[in-house]
Tab-separated table of C-alpha atoms in Angstrom:
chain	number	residue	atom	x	y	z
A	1	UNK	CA	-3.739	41.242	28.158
A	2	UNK	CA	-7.413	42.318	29.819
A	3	UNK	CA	-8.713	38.460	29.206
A	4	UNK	CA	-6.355	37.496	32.345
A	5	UNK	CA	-9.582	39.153	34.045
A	6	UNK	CA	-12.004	37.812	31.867
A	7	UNK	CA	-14.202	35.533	34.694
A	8	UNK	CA	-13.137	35.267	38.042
A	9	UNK	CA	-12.456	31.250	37.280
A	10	UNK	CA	-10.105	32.159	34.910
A	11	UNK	CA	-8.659	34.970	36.893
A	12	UNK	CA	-7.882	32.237	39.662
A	13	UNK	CA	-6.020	29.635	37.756
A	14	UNK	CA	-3.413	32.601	35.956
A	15	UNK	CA	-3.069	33.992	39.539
A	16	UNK	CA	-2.182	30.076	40.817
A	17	UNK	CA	-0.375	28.980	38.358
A	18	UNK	CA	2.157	32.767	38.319
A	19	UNK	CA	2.401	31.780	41.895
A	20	UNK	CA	3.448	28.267	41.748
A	21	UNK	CA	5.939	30.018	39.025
A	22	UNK	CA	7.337	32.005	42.265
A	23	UNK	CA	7.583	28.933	44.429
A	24	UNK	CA	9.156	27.230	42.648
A	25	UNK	CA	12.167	30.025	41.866
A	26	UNK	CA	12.487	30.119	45.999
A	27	UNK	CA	12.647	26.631	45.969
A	28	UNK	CA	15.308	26.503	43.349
A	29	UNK	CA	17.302	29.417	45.251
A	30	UNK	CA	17.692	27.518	48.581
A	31	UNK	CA	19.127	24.381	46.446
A	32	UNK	CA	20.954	26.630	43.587
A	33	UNK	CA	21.986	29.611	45.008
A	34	UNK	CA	24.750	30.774	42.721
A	35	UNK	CA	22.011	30.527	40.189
A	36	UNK	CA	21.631	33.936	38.259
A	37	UNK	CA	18.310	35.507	37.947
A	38	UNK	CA	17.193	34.832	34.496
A	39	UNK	CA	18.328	30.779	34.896
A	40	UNK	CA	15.743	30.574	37.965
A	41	UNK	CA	13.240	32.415	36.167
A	42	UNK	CA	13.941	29.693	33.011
A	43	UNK	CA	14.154	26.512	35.087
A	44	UNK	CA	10.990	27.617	36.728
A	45	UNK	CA	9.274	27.880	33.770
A	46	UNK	CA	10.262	24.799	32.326
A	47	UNK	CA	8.708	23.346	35.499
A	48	UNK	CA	5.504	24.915	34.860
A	49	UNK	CA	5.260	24.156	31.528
A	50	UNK	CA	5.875	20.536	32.435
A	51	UNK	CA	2.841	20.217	35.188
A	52	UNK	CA	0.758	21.989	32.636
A	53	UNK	CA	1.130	18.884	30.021
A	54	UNK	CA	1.607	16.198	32.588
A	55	UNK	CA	-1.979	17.316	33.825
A	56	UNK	CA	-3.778	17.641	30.679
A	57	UNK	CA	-2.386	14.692	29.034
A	58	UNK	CA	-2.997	12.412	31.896
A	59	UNK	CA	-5.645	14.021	34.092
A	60	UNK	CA	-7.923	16.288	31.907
A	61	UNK	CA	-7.877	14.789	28.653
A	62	UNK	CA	-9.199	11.757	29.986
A	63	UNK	CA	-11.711	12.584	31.597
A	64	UNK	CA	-13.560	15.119	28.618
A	65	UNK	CA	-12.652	12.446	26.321
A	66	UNK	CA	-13.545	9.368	27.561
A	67	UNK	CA	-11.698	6.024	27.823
A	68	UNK	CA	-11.815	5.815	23.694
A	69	UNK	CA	-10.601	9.185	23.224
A	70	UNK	CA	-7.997	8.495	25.518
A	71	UNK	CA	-6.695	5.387	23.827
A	72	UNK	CA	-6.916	7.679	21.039
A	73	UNK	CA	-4.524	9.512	22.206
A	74	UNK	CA	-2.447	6.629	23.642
A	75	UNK	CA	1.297	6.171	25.217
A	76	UNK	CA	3.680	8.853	24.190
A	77	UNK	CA	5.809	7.325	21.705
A	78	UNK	CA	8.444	10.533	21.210
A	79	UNK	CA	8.933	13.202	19.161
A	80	UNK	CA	8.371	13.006	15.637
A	81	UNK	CA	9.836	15.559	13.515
A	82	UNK	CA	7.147	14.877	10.770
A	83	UNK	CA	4.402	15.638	12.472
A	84	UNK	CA	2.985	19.583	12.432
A	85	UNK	CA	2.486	20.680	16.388
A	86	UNK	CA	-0.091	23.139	14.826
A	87	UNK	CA	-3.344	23.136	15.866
A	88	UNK	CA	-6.174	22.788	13.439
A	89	UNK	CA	-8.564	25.972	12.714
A	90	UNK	CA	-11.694	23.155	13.434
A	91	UNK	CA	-10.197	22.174	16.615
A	92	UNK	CA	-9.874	25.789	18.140
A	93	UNK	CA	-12.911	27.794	15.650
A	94	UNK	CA	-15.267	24.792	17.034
A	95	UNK	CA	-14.266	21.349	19.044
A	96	UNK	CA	-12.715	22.804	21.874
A	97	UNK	CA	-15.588	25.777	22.561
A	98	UNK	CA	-17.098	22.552	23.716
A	99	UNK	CA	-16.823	23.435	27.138
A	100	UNK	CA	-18.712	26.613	26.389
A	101	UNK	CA	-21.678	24.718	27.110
A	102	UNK	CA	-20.198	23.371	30.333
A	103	UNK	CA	-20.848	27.180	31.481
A	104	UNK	CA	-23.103	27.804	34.534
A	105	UNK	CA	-25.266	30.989	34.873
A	106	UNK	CA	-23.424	31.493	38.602
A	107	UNK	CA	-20.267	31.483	40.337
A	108	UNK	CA	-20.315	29.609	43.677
A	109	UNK	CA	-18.004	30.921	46.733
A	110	UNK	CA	-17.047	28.688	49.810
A	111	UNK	CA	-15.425	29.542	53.171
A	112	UNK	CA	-15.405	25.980	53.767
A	113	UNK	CA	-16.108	22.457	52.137
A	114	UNK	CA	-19.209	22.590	54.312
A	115	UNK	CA	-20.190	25.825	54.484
A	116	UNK	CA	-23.441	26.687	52.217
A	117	UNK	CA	-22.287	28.233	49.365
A	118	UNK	CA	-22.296	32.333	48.596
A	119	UNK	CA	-23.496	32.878	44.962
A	120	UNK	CA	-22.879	35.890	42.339
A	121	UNK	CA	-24.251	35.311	38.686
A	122	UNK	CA	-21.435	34.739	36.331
A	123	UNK	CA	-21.859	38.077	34.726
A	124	UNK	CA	-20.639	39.744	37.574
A	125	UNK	CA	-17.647	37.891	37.944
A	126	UNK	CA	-17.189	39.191	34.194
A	127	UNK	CA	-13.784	40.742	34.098
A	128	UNK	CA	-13.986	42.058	38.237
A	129	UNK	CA	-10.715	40.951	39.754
A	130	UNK	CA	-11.900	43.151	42.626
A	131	UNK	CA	-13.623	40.103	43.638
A	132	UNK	CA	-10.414	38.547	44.009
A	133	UNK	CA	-8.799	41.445	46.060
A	134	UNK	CA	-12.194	41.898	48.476
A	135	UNK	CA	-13.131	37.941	48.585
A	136	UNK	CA	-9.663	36.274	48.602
A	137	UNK	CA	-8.398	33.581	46.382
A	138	UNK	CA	-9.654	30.605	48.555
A	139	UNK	CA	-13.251	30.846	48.093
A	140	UNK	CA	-13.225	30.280	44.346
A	141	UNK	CA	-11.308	27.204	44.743
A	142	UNK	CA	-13.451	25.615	46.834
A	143	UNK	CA	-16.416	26.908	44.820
A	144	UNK	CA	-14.578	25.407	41.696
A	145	UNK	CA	-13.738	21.786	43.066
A	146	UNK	CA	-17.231	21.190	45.225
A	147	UNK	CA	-19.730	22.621	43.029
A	148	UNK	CA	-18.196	21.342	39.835
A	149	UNK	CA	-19.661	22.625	36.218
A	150	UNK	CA	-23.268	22.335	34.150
A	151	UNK	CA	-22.878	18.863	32.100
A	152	UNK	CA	-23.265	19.540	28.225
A	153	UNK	CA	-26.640	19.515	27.000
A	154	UNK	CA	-27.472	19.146	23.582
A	155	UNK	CA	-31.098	21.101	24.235
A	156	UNK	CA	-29.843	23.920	26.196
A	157	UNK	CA	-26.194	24.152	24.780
A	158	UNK	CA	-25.749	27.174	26.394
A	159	UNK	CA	-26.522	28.660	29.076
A	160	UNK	CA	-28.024	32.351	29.340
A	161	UNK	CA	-25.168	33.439	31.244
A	162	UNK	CA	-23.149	33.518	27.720
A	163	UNK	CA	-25.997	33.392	25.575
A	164	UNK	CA	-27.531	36.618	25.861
A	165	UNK	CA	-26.150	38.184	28.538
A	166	UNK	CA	-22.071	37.549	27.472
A	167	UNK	CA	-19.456	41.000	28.585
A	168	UNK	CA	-23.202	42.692	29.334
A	169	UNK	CA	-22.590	45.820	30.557
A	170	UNK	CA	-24.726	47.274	33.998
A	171	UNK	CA	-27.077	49.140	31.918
A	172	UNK	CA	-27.341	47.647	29.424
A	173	UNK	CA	-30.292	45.132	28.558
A	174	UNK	CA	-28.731	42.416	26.857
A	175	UNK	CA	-24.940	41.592	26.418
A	176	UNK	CA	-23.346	38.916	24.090
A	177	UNK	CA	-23.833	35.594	22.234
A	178	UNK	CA	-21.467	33.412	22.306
A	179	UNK	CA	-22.600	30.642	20.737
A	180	UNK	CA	-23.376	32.306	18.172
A	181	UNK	CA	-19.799	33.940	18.487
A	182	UNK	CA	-18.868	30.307	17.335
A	183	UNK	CA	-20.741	29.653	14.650
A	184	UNK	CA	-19.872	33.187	12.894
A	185	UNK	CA	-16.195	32.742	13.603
A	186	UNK	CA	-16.611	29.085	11.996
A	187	UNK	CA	-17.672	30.573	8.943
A	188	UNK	CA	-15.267	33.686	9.075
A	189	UNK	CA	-12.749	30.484	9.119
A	190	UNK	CA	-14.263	29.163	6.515
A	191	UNK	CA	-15.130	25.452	7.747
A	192	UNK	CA	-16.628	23.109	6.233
A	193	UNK	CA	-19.989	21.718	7.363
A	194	UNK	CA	-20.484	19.621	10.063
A	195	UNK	CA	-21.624	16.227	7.721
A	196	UNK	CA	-18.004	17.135	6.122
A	197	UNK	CA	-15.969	16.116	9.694
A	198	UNK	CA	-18.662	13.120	10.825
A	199	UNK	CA	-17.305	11.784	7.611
A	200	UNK	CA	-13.634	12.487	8.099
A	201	UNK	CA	-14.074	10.885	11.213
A	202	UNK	CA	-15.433	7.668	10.159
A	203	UNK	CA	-18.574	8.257	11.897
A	204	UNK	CA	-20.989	7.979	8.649
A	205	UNK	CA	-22.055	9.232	5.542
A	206	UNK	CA	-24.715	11.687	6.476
A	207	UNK	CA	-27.593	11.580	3.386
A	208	UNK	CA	-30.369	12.333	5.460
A	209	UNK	CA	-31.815	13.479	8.839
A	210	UNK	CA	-32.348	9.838	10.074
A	211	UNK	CA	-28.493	9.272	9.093
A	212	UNK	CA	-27.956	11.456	11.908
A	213	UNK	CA	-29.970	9.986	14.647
A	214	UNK	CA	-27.413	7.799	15.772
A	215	UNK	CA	-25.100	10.533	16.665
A	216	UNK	CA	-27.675	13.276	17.446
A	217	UNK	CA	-30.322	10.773	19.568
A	218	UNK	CA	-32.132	13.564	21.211
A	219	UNK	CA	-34.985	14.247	18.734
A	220	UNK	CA	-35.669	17.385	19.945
A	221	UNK	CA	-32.169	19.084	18.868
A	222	UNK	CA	-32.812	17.039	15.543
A	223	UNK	CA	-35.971	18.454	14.184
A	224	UNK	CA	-34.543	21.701	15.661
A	225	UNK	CA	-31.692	21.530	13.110
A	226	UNK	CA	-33.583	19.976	10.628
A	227	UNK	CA	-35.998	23.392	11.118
A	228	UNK	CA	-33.003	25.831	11.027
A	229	UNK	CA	-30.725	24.489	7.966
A	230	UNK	CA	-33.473	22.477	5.999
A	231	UNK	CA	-30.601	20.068	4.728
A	232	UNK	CA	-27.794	18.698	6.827
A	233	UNK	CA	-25.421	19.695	4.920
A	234	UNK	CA	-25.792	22.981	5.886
A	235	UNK	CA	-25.202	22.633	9.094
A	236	UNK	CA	-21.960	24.306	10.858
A	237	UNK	CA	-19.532	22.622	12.874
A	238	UNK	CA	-20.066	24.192	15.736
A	239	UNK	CA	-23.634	23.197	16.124
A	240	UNK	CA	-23.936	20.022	14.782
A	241	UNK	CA	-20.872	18.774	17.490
A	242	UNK	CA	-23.031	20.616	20.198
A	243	UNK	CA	-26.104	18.176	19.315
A	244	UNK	CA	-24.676	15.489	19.096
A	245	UNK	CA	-25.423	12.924	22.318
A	246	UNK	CA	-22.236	12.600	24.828
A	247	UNK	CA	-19.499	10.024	24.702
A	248	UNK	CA	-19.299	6.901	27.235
A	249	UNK	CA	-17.016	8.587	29.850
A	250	UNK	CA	-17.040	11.483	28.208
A	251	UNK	CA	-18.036	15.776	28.204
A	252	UNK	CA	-18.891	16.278	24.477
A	253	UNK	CA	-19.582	13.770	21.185
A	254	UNK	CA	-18.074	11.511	18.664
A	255	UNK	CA	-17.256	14.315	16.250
A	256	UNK	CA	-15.970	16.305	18.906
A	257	UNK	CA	-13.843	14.001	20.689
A	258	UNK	CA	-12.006	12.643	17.603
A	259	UNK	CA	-11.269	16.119	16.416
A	260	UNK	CA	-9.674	16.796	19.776
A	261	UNK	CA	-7.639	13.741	20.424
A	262	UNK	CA	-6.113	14.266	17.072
A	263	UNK	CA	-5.299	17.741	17.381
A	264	UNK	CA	-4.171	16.790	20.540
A	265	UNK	CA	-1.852	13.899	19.327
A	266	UNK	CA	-0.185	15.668	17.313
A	267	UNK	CA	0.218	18.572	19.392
A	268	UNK	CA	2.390	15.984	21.558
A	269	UNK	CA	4.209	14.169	18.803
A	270	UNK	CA	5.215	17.151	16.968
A	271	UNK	CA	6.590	19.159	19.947
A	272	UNK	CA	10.439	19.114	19.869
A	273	UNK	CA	10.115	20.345	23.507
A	274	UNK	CA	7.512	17.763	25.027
A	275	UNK	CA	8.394	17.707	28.707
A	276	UNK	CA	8.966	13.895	28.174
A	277	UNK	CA	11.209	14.098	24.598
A	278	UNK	CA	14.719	14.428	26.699
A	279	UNK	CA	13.774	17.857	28.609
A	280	UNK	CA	14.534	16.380	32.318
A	281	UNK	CA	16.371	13.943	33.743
A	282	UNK	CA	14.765	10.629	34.661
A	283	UNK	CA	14.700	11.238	38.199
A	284	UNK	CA	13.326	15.080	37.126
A	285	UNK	CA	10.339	13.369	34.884
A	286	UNK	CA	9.734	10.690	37.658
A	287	UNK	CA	8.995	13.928	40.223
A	288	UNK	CA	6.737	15.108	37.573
A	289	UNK	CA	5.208	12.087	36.894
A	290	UNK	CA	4.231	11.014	40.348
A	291	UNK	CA	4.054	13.912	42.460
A	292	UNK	CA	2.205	16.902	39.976
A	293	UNK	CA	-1.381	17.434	40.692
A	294	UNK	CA	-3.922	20.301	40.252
A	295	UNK	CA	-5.086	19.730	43.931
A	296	UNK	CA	-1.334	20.244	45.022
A	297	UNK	CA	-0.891	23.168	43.221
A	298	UNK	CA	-4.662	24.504	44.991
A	299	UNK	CA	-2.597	23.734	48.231
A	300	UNK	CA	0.610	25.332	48.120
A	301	UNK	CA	-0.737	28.481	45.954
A	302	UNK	CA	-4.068	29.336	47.402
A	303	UNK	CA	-3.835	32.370	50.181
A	304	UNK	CA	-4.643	29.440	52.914
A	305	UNK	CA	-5.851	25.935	51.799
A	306	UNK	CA	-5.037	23.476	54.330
A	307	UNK	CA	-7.892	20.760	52.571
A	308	UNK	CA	-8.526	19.556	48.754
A	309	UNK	CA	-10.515	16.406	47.731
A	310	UNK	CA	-7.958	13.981	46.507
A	311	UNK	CA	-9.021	14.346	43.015
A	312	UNK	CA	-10.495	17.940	42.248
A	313	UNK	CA	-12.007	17.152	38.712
A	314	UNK	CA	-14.661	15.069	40.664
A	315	UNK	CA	-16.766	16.282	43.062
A	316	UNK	CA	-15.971	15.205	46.974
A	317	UNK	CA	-17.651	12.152	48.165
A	318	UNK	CA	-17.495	8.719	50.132
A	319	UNK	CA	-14.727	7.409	46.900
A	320	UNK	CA	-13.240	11.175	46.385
A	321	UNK	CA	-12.623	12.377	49.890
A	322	UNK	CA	-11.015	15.722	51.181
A	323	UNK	CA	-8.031	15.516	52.407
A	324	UNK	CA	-5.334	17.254	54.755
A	325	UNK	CA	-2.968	18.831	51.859
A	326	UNK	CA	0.383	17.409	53.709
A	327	UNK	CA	-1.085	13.953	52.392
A	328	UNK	CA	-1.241	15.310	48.811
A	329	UNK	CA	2.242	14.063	47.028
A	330	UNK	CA	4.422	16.929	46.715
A	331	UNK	CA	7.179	17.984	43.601
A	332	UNK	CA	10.421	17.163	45.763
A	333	UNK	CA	12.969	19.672	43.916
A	334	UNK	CA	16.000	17.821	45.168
A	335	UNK	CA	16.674	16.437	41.667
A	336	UNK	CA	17.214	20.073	40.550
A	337	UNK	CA	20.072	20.135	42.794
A	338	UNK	CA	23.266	21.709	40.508
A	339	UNK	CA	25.548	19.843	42.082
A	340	UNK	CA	28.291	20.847	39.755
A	341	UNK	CA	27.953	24.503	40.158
A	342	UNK	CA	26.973	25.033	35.885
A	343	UNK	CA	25.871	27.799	34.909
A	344	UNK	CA	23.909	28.780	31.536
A	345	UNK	CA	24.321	31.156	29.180
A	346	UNK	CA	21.060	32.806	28.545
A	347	UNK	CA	21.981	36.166	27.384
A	348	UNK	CA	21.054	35.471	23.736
């Protein structure tokens, strides 16, 4: 798949993450070694799949969705066979393009947390990993973790980096839009208008611009809407949840954020294979639980980080500090010990 090289960000969490795949197999060798090939490969994966959800539900989540969205959200209660795991056509055609707008028009590179950064515009990290071969896999990180992303803005959405210049080729003058991308594929869905979800959300009955000054405060992006669709009804998904003003705590708005921590409820509940719904033993989950971080994974997968802040989704400061990775918790794999010698048959 050629979108594994789509932006250099991207490119360097798939390249992390297949690595921490590979750790962990040599990890599981020294403890199992009579395990075959395919149940490493399996076990592994299992693993992986397990930080993935432990770190979205508890770190990421949070933190776009804001302490409400969160308790949205709530405790995992178990699995719940009723429930659909599917994700809703609203939630990937429109709410969760949110971050689109969290796009920056460059990519930052650092040889150090305190080195001035080196800068490329973000369409030349478009679908380069040459930058990753020449430049290394460090730099990127740091550039990630320290220089952090463009906060949502409901006046300049997005940013020209992916609004005019999106996949632009060298000679060629303009490249892509992909914001209005969105809004096309919204209607190539065939969702409903944005009014349609504030209402399913219980945010309002939307009869007339003023209706939606409480959720879209900034009255430029109002009379700009107002200007384009001449009735709110009209209005698509996708832009009307770009508009609107950001949650307490939170990277996007009301409309938004309840159409995510639904989805994203259910895509818990409804999961048979949730890495908490009997997948590990307890002292497997309490590893996971405790000792999983995205910083970790920086550490032991990056070419040669030795230093992370303590908590990479905020920038480092006085409260966030960077830290000697060997004081980062690590996944102890000791509970993955197969004491009994079994052995699995995946074959079929």
């Amino acid at each position: 798949d050629t979108r594994a090289n789509e932006n250099i960000h991207l490119l360097t969490l798939h390249t992390i993450w297949v690595r921490e795949h590979n750790r962990l197999v040599k990890g599981l060798t020294k403890i199992n070694p009579h395990w075959s090939g395919i149940r490493l490969y399996e076990e592994a994966r299992k693993i992986v799949g397990a930080m993935i959800q432990k770190i979205t539900f508890d770190e990421y989540l949070p933190k776009i969705l804001g302490p409400k969205g969160a308790k949205i959200i709530g405790d995992y209660k178990g699995y719940d066979p009723e429930t659909s795991a599917s994700i809703t056509t609203e939630f990937s055609t429109a709410a969760f393009r949110f971050a689109h707008g969290t796009i920056g028009d460059s990519v930052a590179m650092l040889k150090n947390y305190d080195s001035k950064p080196e800068t490329i515009t973000l369409v030349e990290a478009f679908f380069d990993p040459q930058l990753m071969t020449t430049k290394g896999i460090d730099v990127f990180i740091r550039g990630m973790v320290v220089n952090g992303n463009k906060l949502q803005d409901p006046i300049k959405p997005i940013d020209d980096s992916v609004r005019e210049n999106l996949f632009k080729k060298p000679k060629d003058r303009l490249g892509g839009d992909l914001g209005a991308l969105n809004i096309q594929r919204g209607r190539d869905h065939g969702l409903a208008p944005y009014t349609f979800y504030v209402k399913k959300c219980g945010l309002g009955k939307i009869k007339s611009w003023q209706d939606l000054a409480v959720l879209i405060r900034d009255r430029k992006a109002l009379n700009e809407l107002k200007q384009l669709y001449g009735n709110p009804d009209n209005i698509d998904l996708y832009a009307g949840g770009m508009s609107e003003s950001l949650v307490p705590g939170g990277r996007m708005g009301p409309t938004f954020r309840c159409i995510i921590a639904d989805t994203m409820k259910k895509v818990r509940l409804g999961d048979r294979f949730w890495y908490e719904n009997n997948q590990f033993s307890l002292n497997q989950i309490r590893e996971l639980k405790e000792n999983v971080s995205p910083g970790r994974v920086f550490c032991d997968n990056g070419d040669s980080i030795r230093f992370t802040p303590k908590d990479v989704w905020r920038q480092p400061s006085e409260t966030n500090p960077i830290v000697p990775c060997h004081k980062m918790p690590h996944l102890d794999l000791a509970p993955w010990r197969d004491e009994a010698g079994l052995t699995r048959n995946y074959a079929n």
